[in-house]
CSV table of C-alpha atoms in Angstrom, one decimal:
chain,number,residue,atom,x,y,z
A,1,PRO,CA,15.5,8.0,13.1
A,2,PRO,CA,17.5,9.3,16.1
A,3,PRO,CA,17.0,7.4,19.4
A,4,PRO,CA,14.9,9.1,22.1
A,5,LEU,CA,16.7,11.5,24.3
A,6,SER,CA,15.7,9.3,27.3
A,7,LEU,CA,18.0,6.6,25.9
A,8,ALA,CA,20.9,9.0,25.2
A,9,LEU,CA,20.9,10.6,28.7
A,10,PRO,CA,21.7,8.9,32.0
A,11,PRO,CA,18.6,7.7,33.9
A,12,HIS,CA,16.9,10.3,36.1
A,13,LYS,CA,17.2,9.8,39.8
A,14,GLU,CA,14.8,11.1,42.4
A,15,PRO,CA,16.4,13.3,45.1
A,16,SER,CA,17.2,11.5,48.3
A,17,PRO,CA,15.2,12.5,51.4
A,18,THR,CA,18.5,13.4,53.1
A,19,CYS,CA,19.3,16.1,50.5
A,20,THR,CA,19.8,19.6,51.7
A,21,PRO,CA,16.6,21.6,51.1
A,22,LEU,CA,16.7,24.4,48.6
A,23,CYS,CA,17.0,28.0,49.8
A,24,PRO,CA,14.2,30.5,48.8
A,25,LEU,CA,16.4,32.0,46.0
A,26,GLN,CA,17.1,28.5,44.5
A,27,LYS,CA,13.4,27.6,44.7
A,28,ARG,CA,12.4,30.8,42.8
A,29,LEU,CA,15.0,30.2,40.1
A,30,ALA,CA,13.9,26.6,39.7
A,31,ASP,CA,10.3,27.6,39.4
A,32,GLU,CA,11.2,30.1,36.7
A,33,ASP,CA,13.1,27.5,34.7
A,34,ALA,CA,10.2,25.1,35.0
A,35,ARG,CA,7.8,27.8,33.7
A,36,THR,CA,10.0,29.0,30.8
A,37,GLY,CA,11.7,25.7,29.9
A,38,SER,CA,15.0,27.6,29.5
A,39,SER,CA,17.0,24.5,30.3
A,40,ASP,CA,15.2,22.4,27.7
A,41,HIS,CA,15.6,25.2,25.1
A,42,SER,CA,19.4,25.5,25.7
A,43,MET,CA,19.8,21.7,25.5
A,44,SER,CA,17.9,21.7,22.2
A,45,ARG,CA,20.0,24.5,20.8
A,46,ARG,CA,23.1,22.6,21.8
A,47,ILE,CA,21.9,19.5,20.0
A,48,HIS,CA,21.1,21.5,16.9
A,49,PHE,CA,24.6,23.1,17.0
A,50,ILE,CA,26.2,19.6,17.3
A,51,TYR,CA,24.2,18.4,14.3
A,52,GLU,CA,25.2,21.5,12.2
A,53,ARG,CA,28.9,20.9,13.0
A,54,ALA,CA,28.7,17.3,12.1
A,55,LEU,CA,26.9,18.0,8.8
A,56,ARG,CA,29.5,20.6,7.8
A,57,ARG,CA,32.2,17.9,8.2
A,58,PHE,CA,30.2,14.9,6.9
A,59,LYS,CA,28.1,16.4,4.1
A,60,ASN,CA,27.7,13.1,2.2
A,61,ASP,CA,26.4,11.1,5.2
A,62,LEU,CA,22.8,10.6,4.2
A,63,GLN,CA,21.9,8.8,7.4
A,64,LEU,CA,23.1,11.8,9.4
A,65,TRP,CA,20.9,14.2,7.4
A,66,VAL,CA,17.9,11.9,7.9
A,67,GLU,CA,18.5,11.8,11.7
A,68,TYR,CA,18.8,15.6,11.9
A,69,ILE,CA,15.6,16.1,9.9
A,70,GLU,CA,13.8,13.6,12.2
A,71,TYR,CA,15.1,15.4,15.2
A,72,CYS,CA,13.9,18.8,13.9
A,73,ARG,CA,10.5,17.2,13.2
A,74,HIS,CA,10.4,15.7,16.7
A,75,THR,CA,11.2,19.0,18.4
A,76,ARG,CA,8.8,20.9,16.1
A,77,ALA,CA,11.6,23.2,14.8
A,78,SER,CA,9.6,24.1,11.7
A,79,LYS,CA,11.8,27.0,10.6
A,80,ARG,CA,14.9,25.0,10.9
A,81,ILE,CA,13.5,22.0,9.1
A,82,GLN,CA,12.5,24.2,6.2
A,83,LYS,CA,16.2,25.1,5.8
A,84,VAL,CA,17.6,21.6,6.4
A,85,ILE,CA,15.5,19.8,3.8
A,86,PRO,CA,16.6,22.0,0.9
A,87,ARG,CA,20.2,21.6,1.9
A,88,ALA,CA,19.8,17.8,2.0
A,89,LEU,CA,18.1,17.7,-1.4
A,90,GLN,CA,20.9,19.9,-2.8
A,91,LEU,CA,23.5,17.4,-1.8
A,92,HIS,CA,21.5,14.2,-2.4
A,93,PRO,CA,19.2,15.0,-5.3
A,94,THR,CA,19.1,11.4,-6.6
A,95,VAL,CA,17.6,9.9,-3.4
A,96,PRO,CA,13.9,9.5,-4.0
A,97,GLY,CA,13.1,9.1,-0.4
A,98,LEU,CA,14.2,12.6,0.4
A,99,TRP,CA,11.9,14.1,-2.2
A,100,SER,CA,9.0,12.0,-0.8
A,101,TYR,CA,9.8,13.0,2.8
A,102,ALA,CA,9.9,16.7,1.8
A,103,ALA,CA,6.6,16.4,-0.1
A,104,ALA,CA,4.9,14.6,2.8
A,105,TYR,CA,6.1,17.3,5.2
A,106,GLU,CA,4.6,20.1,3.0
A,107,PHE,CA,1.3,18.3,2.5
A,108,ASP,CA,0.8,16.9,6.0
A,109,THR,CA,2.4,19.6,8.2
A,110,ASN,CA,2.1,22.8,6.2
A,111,ASN,CA,-1.1,21.7,4.3
A,112,ASN,CA,0.5,23.0,1.1
A,113,ALA,CA,-0.5,20.7,-1.8
A,114,LYS,CA,1.1,23.0,-4.4
A,115,ALA,CA,4.5,22.8,-2.8
A,116,ALA,CA,4.3,19.1,-2.3
A,117,ARG,CA,3.3,18.6,-5.9
A,118,THR,CA,6.2,20.8,-7.1
A,119,LEU,CA,8.7,18.8,-5.0
A,120,LEU,CA,7.6,15.5,-6.4
A,121,GLN,CA,7.7,16.8,-9.9
A,122,ARG,CA,11.2,18.1,-9.4
A,123,GLY,CA,12.2,14.8,-8.0
A,124,LEU,CA,10.8,13.0,-11.0
A,125,ARG,CA,12.8,15.2,-13.4
A,126,ILE,CA,15.9,14.0,-11.7
A,127,CYS,CA,14.8,10.4,-11.0
A,128,PRO,CA,12.2,9.7,-13.8
A,129,ALA,CA,12.0,5.9,-13.1
A,130,ALA,CA,11.7,6.2,-9.3
A,131,HIS,CA,8.6,4.1,-8.4
A,132,VAL,CA,8.1,5.7,-5.0
A,133,LEU,CA,7.9,9.2,-6.5
A,134,TRP,CA,5.3,8.3,-9.1
A,135,GLN,CA,3.3,6.4,-6.4
A,136,ASP,CA,3.5,9.3,-3.9
A,137,LEU,CA,2.4,11.8,-6.6
A,138,PHE,CA,-0.5,9.5,-7.5
A,139,ARG,CA,-1.4,9.3,-3.8
A,140,LEU,CA,-1.2,13.1,-3.4
A,141,GLU,CA,-3.6,13.7,-6.3
A,142,LEU,CA,-6.1,11.2,-4.9
A,143,MET,CA,-5.9,12.7,-1.4
A,144,TYR,CA,-6.5,16.2,-2.8
A,145,VAL,CA,-9.5,14.9,-4.8
A,146,ALA,CA,-10.9,13.4,-1.6
A,147,LYS,CA,-10.3,16.8,0.1
A,148,LEU,CA,-12.2,18.7,-2.6
A,149,ARG,CA,-15.1,16.1,-2.6
A,150,ALA,CA,-15.4,16.4,1.2
A,151,ARG,CA,-15.5,20.2,1.0
A,152,ARG,CA,-18.1,20.0,-1.8
A,153,GLU,CA,-20.4,17.8,0.3
A,154,ILE,CA,-20.1,20.1,3.3
A,155,LEU,CA,-20.9,23.2,1.2
A,156,GLY,CA,-23.7,21.4,-0.8
A,157,LEU,CA,-22.2,22.1,-4.2
A,158,SER,CA,-23.2,20.4,-7.3
A,159,GLN,CA,-20.8,18.4,-9.6
A,160,SER,CA,-20.3,21.3,-12.0
A,161,GLU,CA,-19.8,23.8,-9.1
A,162,GLY,CA,-17.3,21.4,-7.6
A,163,ASP,CA,-15.4,21.2,-10.8
A,164,LYS,CA,-15.4,25.0,-11.0
A,165,GLU,CA,-14.2,25.2,-7.4
A,166,GLY,CA,-11.4,22.7,-8.1
A,167,THR,CA,-10.3,24.8,-11.0
A,168,GLU,CA,-10.6,28.3,-9.6
A,169,GLU,CA,-9.2,27.4,-6.2
A,170,GLY,CA,-6.0,26.2,-7.0
A,171,ASP,CA,-3.4,28.1,-8.4
A,172,GLU,CA,-2.7,25.8,-5.5
A,173,ASP,CA,-3.4,22.7,-7.7
A,174,ALA,CA,-4.9,22.8,-11.1
A,175,GLU,CA,-3.8,26.0,-12.8
A,176,ALA,CA,-0.3,25.9,-11.4
A,177,ASP,CA,0.4,22.6,-13.1
A,178,GLU,CA,1.3,22.5,-16.7
A,179,ASP,CA,0.3,18.9,-16.7
A,180,LYS,CA,-3.3,19.9,-16.2
A,181,LYS,CA,-3.4,21.2,-19.7
A,182,LYS,CA,-2.7,17.7,-21.0
A,183,THR,CA,-5.5,16.2,-19.0
A,184,PRO,CA,-8.4,15.1,-21.2
A,185,LYS,CA,-11.3,17.6,-20.9
A,186,LYS,CA,-13.8,14.9,-20.0
A,187,LYS,CA,-11.6,14.0,-16.9
A,188,GLY,CA,-12.2,16.8,-14.4
A,189,ILE,CA,-10.2,17.2,-11.2
A,190,LEU,CA,-13.0,15.6,-9.2
A,191,ASP,CA,-12.9,12.6,-11.5
A,192,GLY,CA,-9.2,12.0,-10.7
A,193,GLY,CA,-7.9,13.3,-14.1
A,194,LEU,CA,-4.6,14.4,-12.7
A,195,ALA,CA,-4.1,11.0,-10.9
A,196,ILE,CA,-4.9,9.2,-14.2
A,197,LEU,CA,-2.3,11.3,-15.9
A,198,VAL,CA,0.3,10.5,-13.3
A,199,ALA,CA,-0.4,6.8,-13.6
A,200,ARG,CA,-0.2,6.9,-17.3
A,201,LYS,CA,3.1,8.8,-17.4
A,202,GLY,CA,4.5,6.6,-14.6
A,203,ILE,CA,3.8,3.4,-16.4
A,204,GLU,CA,5.3,4.8,-19.6
A,205,ALA,CA,8.5,5.9,-17.7
A,206,VAL,CA,9.0,2.5,-16.0
A,207,GLN,CA,8.5,0.6,-19.3
A,208,GLU,CA,11.0,2.9,-21.0
A,209,SER,CA,13.5,2.1,-18.2
A,210,LYS,CA,13.4,-1.6,-19.1
A,211,ASN,CA,12.6,-2.5,-15.5
A,212,ASN,CA,9.9,-5.0,-16.5
A,213,PRO,CA,10.4,-7.4,-13.6
A,214,LEU,CA,9.1,-4.8,-11.2
A,215,LEU,CA,6.4,-3.4,-13.6
A,216,PHE,CA,3.6,-5.5,-12.2
A,217,THR,CA,4.4,-4.5,-8.6
A,218,PHE,CA,4.5,-0.9,-9.7
A,219,VAL,CA,1.1,-1.1,-11.5
A,220,SER,CA,-0.6,-3.1,-8.7
A,221,LYS,CA,0.5,-0.4,-6.2
A,222,PHE,CA,-1.7,2.1,-8.2
A,223,PHE,CA,-4.7,-0.2,-7.8
A,224,SER,CA,-4.0,-0.6,-4.0
A,225,LEU,CA,-3.8,3.2,-3.6
A,226,ALA,CA,-7.0,3.7,-5.6
A,227,TRP,CA,-8.8,1.1,-3.4
A,228,GLU,CA,-7.4,2.5,-0.2
A,229,LEU,CA,-8.2,6.1,-0.9
A,230,ASP,CA,-11.7,5.4,-2.5
A,231,ALA,CA,-10.7,6.8,-5.8
A,232,PRO,CA,-13.5,7.9,-8.3
A,233,PRO,CA,-14.6,5.1,-10.7
A,234,PRO,CA,-12.9,6.7,-13.7
A,235,VAL,CA,-9.6,6.2,-12.0
A,236,GLU,CA,-10.0,2.5,-11.6
A,237,GLU,CA,-11.5,2.0,-15.1
A,238,THR,CA,-8.5,3.8,-16.6
A,239,LEU,CA,-6.0,1.8,-14.5
A,240,LEU,CA,-7.5,-1.4,-15.9
A,241,GLN,CA,-7.2,0.0,-19.4
A,242,LEU,CA,-3.6,1.0,-18.8
A,243,LEU,CA,-2.9,-2.6,-17.6
A,244,ASP,CA,-4.3,-3.9,-20.8
A,245,GLU,CA,-2.2,-1.5,-22.9
A,246,SER,CA,1.0,-2.3,-21.0
A,247,SER,CA,3.4,-5.1,-21.7
A,248,LEU,CA,1.8,-7.1,-18.9
A,249,HIS,CA,-1.5,-7.7,-20.6
A,250,ASP,CA,-0.7,-11.3,-21.4
A,251,SER,CA,1.2,-12.2,-18.2
A,252,PRO,CA,-0.3,-14.6,-15.6
A,253,HIS,CA,-0.1,-12.0,-12.8
A,254,ALA,CA,-2.1,-9.5,-14.9
A,255,TRP,CA,-4.9,-12.0,-15.4
A,256,ASP,CA,-4.8,-12.9,-11.8
A,257,PHE,CA,-5.1,-9.3,-10.8
A,258,ARG,CA,-8.0,-8.7,-13.1
A,259,ALA,CA,-9.9,-11.6,-11.6
A,260,GLN,CA,-9.2,-10.6,-8.0
A,261,TYR,CA,-9.9,-7.0,-8.6
A,262,SER,CA,-13.3,-7.7,-10.3
A,263,PHE,CA,-14.3,-9.9,-7.4
A,264,ARG,CA,-13.2,-7.5,-4.7
A,265,LYS,CA,-14.9,-4.6,-6.4
A,266,GLY,CA,-18.1,-6.5,-7.1
A,267,ALA,CA,-18.4,-7.8,-3.5
A,268,HIS,CA,-17.6,-4.4,-2.1
A,269,LEU,CA,-20.4,-2.7,-4.1
A,270,ARG,CA,-22.9,-5.3,-3.2
A,271,LYS,CA,-22.0,-5.0,0.5
A,272,GLN,CA,-22.5,-1.2,0.2
A,273,LEU,CA,-25.9,-1.6,-1.3
A,274,ALA,CA,-26.9,-4.0,1.5
A,275,GLU,CA,-25.7,-1.5,4.1
A,276,GLU,CA,-27.6,1.3,2.4
A,277,GLU,CA,-30.8,-0.8,2.4
A,278,ASP,CA,-30.2,-1.6,6.0
A,279,GLU,CA,-29.9,2.2,6.8
A,280,VAL,CA,-33.2,2.8,5.1
A,281,ASP,CA,-34.8,0.0,7.2
A,282,GLY,CA,-33.3,1.5,10.4
A,283,SER,CA,-31.7,-1.7,11.5
A,284,LYS,CA,-28.2,-1.8,12.9
A,285,ILE,CA,-27.4,-5.2,11.6
A,286,PRO,CA,-26.4,-5.3,7.9
A,287,GLN,CA,-28.6,-7.4,5.7
A,288,GLN,CA,-27.2,-10.5,4.1
A,289,TYR,CA,-25.7,-10.0,0.7
A,290,HIS,CA,-24.6,-12.6,-1.8
A,291,ALA,CA,-21.2,-12.3,-3.4
A,292,GLY,CA,-22.1,-14.9,-6.0
A,293,PRO,CA,-22.2,-12.6,-9.0
A,294,ALA,CA,-18.8,-11.2,-8.1
A,295,PHE,CA,-17.4,-14.7,-7.8
A,296,GLU,CA,-18.9,-15.6,-11.2
A,297,GLN,CA,-17.1,-12.7,-12.8
A,298,ALA,CA,-13.8,-13.8,-11.2
A,299,LYS,CA,-14.4,-17.4,-12.3
A,300,GLN,CA,-15.0,-16.4,-15.9
A,301,THR,CA,-11.8,-14.3,-15.9
A,302,TYR,CA,-9.7,-17.2,-14.7
A,303,ALA,CA,-11.3,-19.5,-17.3
A,304,ARG,CA,-10.3,-17.0,-20.0
A,305,ALA,CA,-6.9,-16.7,-18.5
A,306,ILE,CA,-6.3,-20.5,-18.5
A,307,LYS,CA,-7.5,-20.7,-22.0
A,308,ALA,CA,-5.1,-18.0,-23.1
A,309,ILE,CA,-2.1,-19.0,-20.9
A,310,LYS,CA,-2.2,-22.7,-20.2
A,311,THR,CA,0.8,-22.9,-17.8
A,312,PRO,CA,1.3,-24.4,-14.3
A,313,HIS,CA,1.8,-20.9,-12.9
A,314,MET,CA,-1.7,-19.8,-14.1
A,315,TYR,CA,-3.3,-22.8,-12.5
A,316,ALA,CA,-1.4,-22.1,-9.3
A,317,LEU,CA,-2.6,-18.5,-9.2
A,318,ALA,CA,-6.2,-19.5,-9.7
A,319,ALA,CA,-6.0,-22.2,-7.0
A,320,THR,CA,-4.5,-19.7,-4.6
A,321,PHE,CA,-7.4,-17.3,-5.1
A,322,TYR,CA,-10.1,-20.0,-4.6
A,323,THR,CA,-8.3,-21.3,-1.5
A,324,SER,CA,-8.1,-17.8,0.0
A,325,LEU,CA,-11.9,-17.6,-0.2
A,326,LEU,CA,-12.3,-20.8,1.8
A,327,HIS,CA,-9.9,-19.7,4.6
A,328,GLY,CA,-10.6,-15.9,4.3
A,329,ASN,CA,-13.4,-13.6,5.6
A,330,GLU,CA,-16.5,-15.1,7.1
A,331,GLU,CA,-18.7,-13.0,4.9
A,332,TYR,CA,-17.8,-15.3,2.0
A,333,GLN,CA,-19.2,-18.4,3.6
A,334,ASP,CA,-22.1,-18.5,1.2
A,335,LEU,CA,-19.6,-19.2,-1.6
A,336,GLU,CA,-18.1,-22.3,0.1
A,337,GLN,CA,-19.9,-24.9,-2.0
A,338,GLU,CA,-19.3,-23.1,-5.3
A,339,VAL,CA,-15.6,-22.6,-4.4
A,340,VAL,CA,-15.1,-26.3,-3.5
A,341,LEU,CA,-16.7,-27.4,-6.8
A,342,GLU,CA,-14.5,-25.0,-8.7
A,343,LEU,CA,-11.3,-26.1,-7.0
A,344,GLU,CA,-12.1,-29.8,-7.7
A,345,LYS,CA,-12.6,-28.9,-11.3
A,346,LEU,CA,-9.4,-26.9,-11.5
A,347,TYR,CA,-7.2,-29.6,-9.9
A,348,SER,CA,-8.7,-32.2,-12.2
A,349,GLU,CA,-8.0,-30.1,-15.3
A,350,ALA,CA,-4.5,-29.4,-14.2
A,351,THR,CA,-3.8,-33.1,-13.6
A,352,GLN,CA,-5.2,-34.1,-16.9
A,353,ASP,CA,-3.2,-31.5,-18.8
A,354,GLU,CA,-0.1,-32.5,-16.7
A,355,LEU,CA,0.4,-28.9,-15.6
A,356,MET,CA,0.7,-29.4,-11.9
A,357,CYS,CA,3.6,-27.6,-10.2
A,358,ASP,CA,4.8,-27.9,-6.6
A,359,ALA,CA,2.4,-25.2,-5.3
A,360,THR,CA,-0.6,-26.8,-7.1
A,361,TRP,CA,0.2,-30.3,-5.8
A,362,GLU,CA,0.6,-28.9,-2.3
A,363,GLY,CA,-2.7,-27.0,-2.5
A,364,SER,CA,-4.5,-30.1,-3.8
A,365,VAL,CA,-3.3,-32.2,-0.9
A,366,SER,CA,-4.3,-29.5,1.6
A,367,PHE,CA,-7.7,-29.2,-0.1
A,368,LYS,CA,-8.3,-33.0,0.2
A,369,ARG,CA,-7.3,-32.8,3.9
A,370,ALA,CA,-9.5,-29.8,4.5
A,371,THR,CA,-12.5,-31.8,3.3
A,372,GLY,CA,-11.9,-34.3,6.1
A,373,ASP,CA,-10.8,-37.2,3.9
A,374,LEU,CA,-7.4,-38.2,5.3
A,375,ALA,CA,-7.1,-41.2,3.1
A,376,ALA,CA,-7.7,-39.2,-0.1
A,377,ALA,CA,-5.2,-36.6,1.1
A,378,ILE,CA,-2.5,-39.3,1.6
A,379,GLN,CA,-3.3,-40.8,-1.8
A,380,GLN,CA,-2.9,-37.4,-3.4
A,381,ALA,CA,0.3,-36.8,-1.6
A,382,ARG,CA,1.7,-40.2,-2.9
A,383,GLU,CA,0.8,-39.1,-6.4
A,384,ALA,CA,2.4,-35.7,-5.8
A,385,THR,CA,5.7,-37.1,-4.6
A,386,SER,CA,5.9,-39.7,-7.4
A,387,THR,CA,5.5,-36.9,-9.9
A,388,MET,CA,7.7,-34.3,-8.2
A,389,ARG,CA,10.3,-36.4,-6.6
A,390,SER,CA,12.7,-33.6,-5.8
A,391,SER,CA,10.2,-31.4,-4.0
A,392,VAL,CA,11.1,-31.2,-0.3
A,393,VAL,CA,7.8,-29.4,0.5
A,394,LEU,CA,5.7,-32.2,-0.9
A,395,TRP,CA,7.7,-34.9,0.9
A,396,MET,CA,7.4,-33.1,4.2
A,397,GLN,CA,3.6,-32.7,3.6
A,398,ARG,CA,3.3,-36.4,3.0
A,399,ILE,CA,5.3,-37.3,6.1
A,400,GLY,CA,3.0,-35.0,8.2
A,401,LEU,CA,0.0,-36.8,6.8
A,402,HIS,CA,1.4,-40.2,7.7
A,403,LEU,CA,2.2,-39.1,11.2
A,404,GLU,CA,-1.3,-37.8,11.5
A,405,GLU,CA,-2.7,-41.2,10.4
A,406,TRP,CA,-0.4,-43.0,12.8
A,407,ALA,CA,-1.5,-40.8,15.7
A,408,TYR,CA,-5.2,-41.3,14.8
A,409,ARG,CA,-4.7,-45.1,14.8
A,410,GLN,CA,-2.9,-45.0,18.1
A,411,GLY,CA,-5.6,-42.8,19.7
C-alpha cells in the first residue's frame, strides 16, 4: 500500500509569531478554502493524474496498480476505483489476489454479494487451482448465510420461511447462480448448501492439479473458516466427509485433524450448554463443565490412528496435542490427570516400538521435567542422545538440564 501522505510531504511548520498578519481579504479566502477543502481536492486530483500517467506508461507494474487502488480506497474515490479495478483485472487476470480484492470491495463496501460472487467465479475460471479464490468464495457463502440467518431471527421467520426468503430474495444470490441448481435439494441455502458445493469443487480442482503437498493446508482452511464463521452443522459434517473421501484420508495429518476437531467441537458444545444453563439460573459466572467426553473422543481417534499408521510422525502429532492441553487454556485443567496418564502411556508405547523421533524424544524429556523430576528428565535426555546422536536439539536440551542441575546444587 502507498505510504501516508504525511510521510511523502515535508513536515508542517507552525507559523512564527513574527509573521505578518493576514489582511481581511486573505483571511476570507483562507476561510473559504478551509470550508470547501478546495486545496485538498486539487491535491487529490493531481495525485490521481500522476498515477494515471504512470499506469499508462507502466501497465505491467502490478505493484503500481495495487498502490493506486489502495490510494483510491483511502481517499474514498468510489467512482474511480470502480473503473481502476476492471482495468487492473484486464491486464493481470492471472493474479488471484486482484480477484479477491475486487470481490471483497464489492461485498464489504458496496454490500453487493451477487457481484462479489460473480467476480470470484470469473477468477476461478481463469485460475481454477487458486486456493485463495476457493477459500474466499467459501467465506463469502458462509457470510451470506450468517446474514440471512440474522435477518430471519430479527423478523421471527421459521426455517421454511427463511429458506423461501433466501431463494426469492436473491437473484442476488441463489437464482443468479447456475451452481445452485447442482446443490442437493436437502441442502438449503440456510444449511450452507452453496458453501458445501464450493468446498467440494475446490478439493476436486486442487486434487486434479496434482498439488497434493498443499492439499491438507487447503482443506484445513475450510474447517478454520467454518469454525470462525459459526457455519451450520451440515457444513462441518460434509467437510469431514470430504476429508475422508480425499487422498488425505490415510495421512497422519488427517487423523490428527479429525482428533483435534472432534475435541474442540465437543468441548465448545459442552461449554455452550453450561452457559445456557447459567443464563437460565440468572448467574453471571458460567457453571463448570467437564471436557472429559470430548477428550475421550480425541483419545479414541488417536488410538485408531496409531493402529492404522504406526509411524514416528503419528506418535509425535498425538504427543503434541496432549502437551498442548497441559500448557493451554485454563478451562482444561480438569483434564490434567487424564492427559498425564495418556502421555506416559504414549511415550512408553513409542519407546517399546522404537518409533521415537527427535520431536517425540524432546517432548518426553520436557514432560519429565514438567512433572518436577529433574533426575528422571536427565536420564531420559541421556537415553534420547544415545539413540539420536546427531540431533542438535536433544544435545542442547540435555546440556540445559545439566546446567540446571549444577545451578541447583550450587544454590
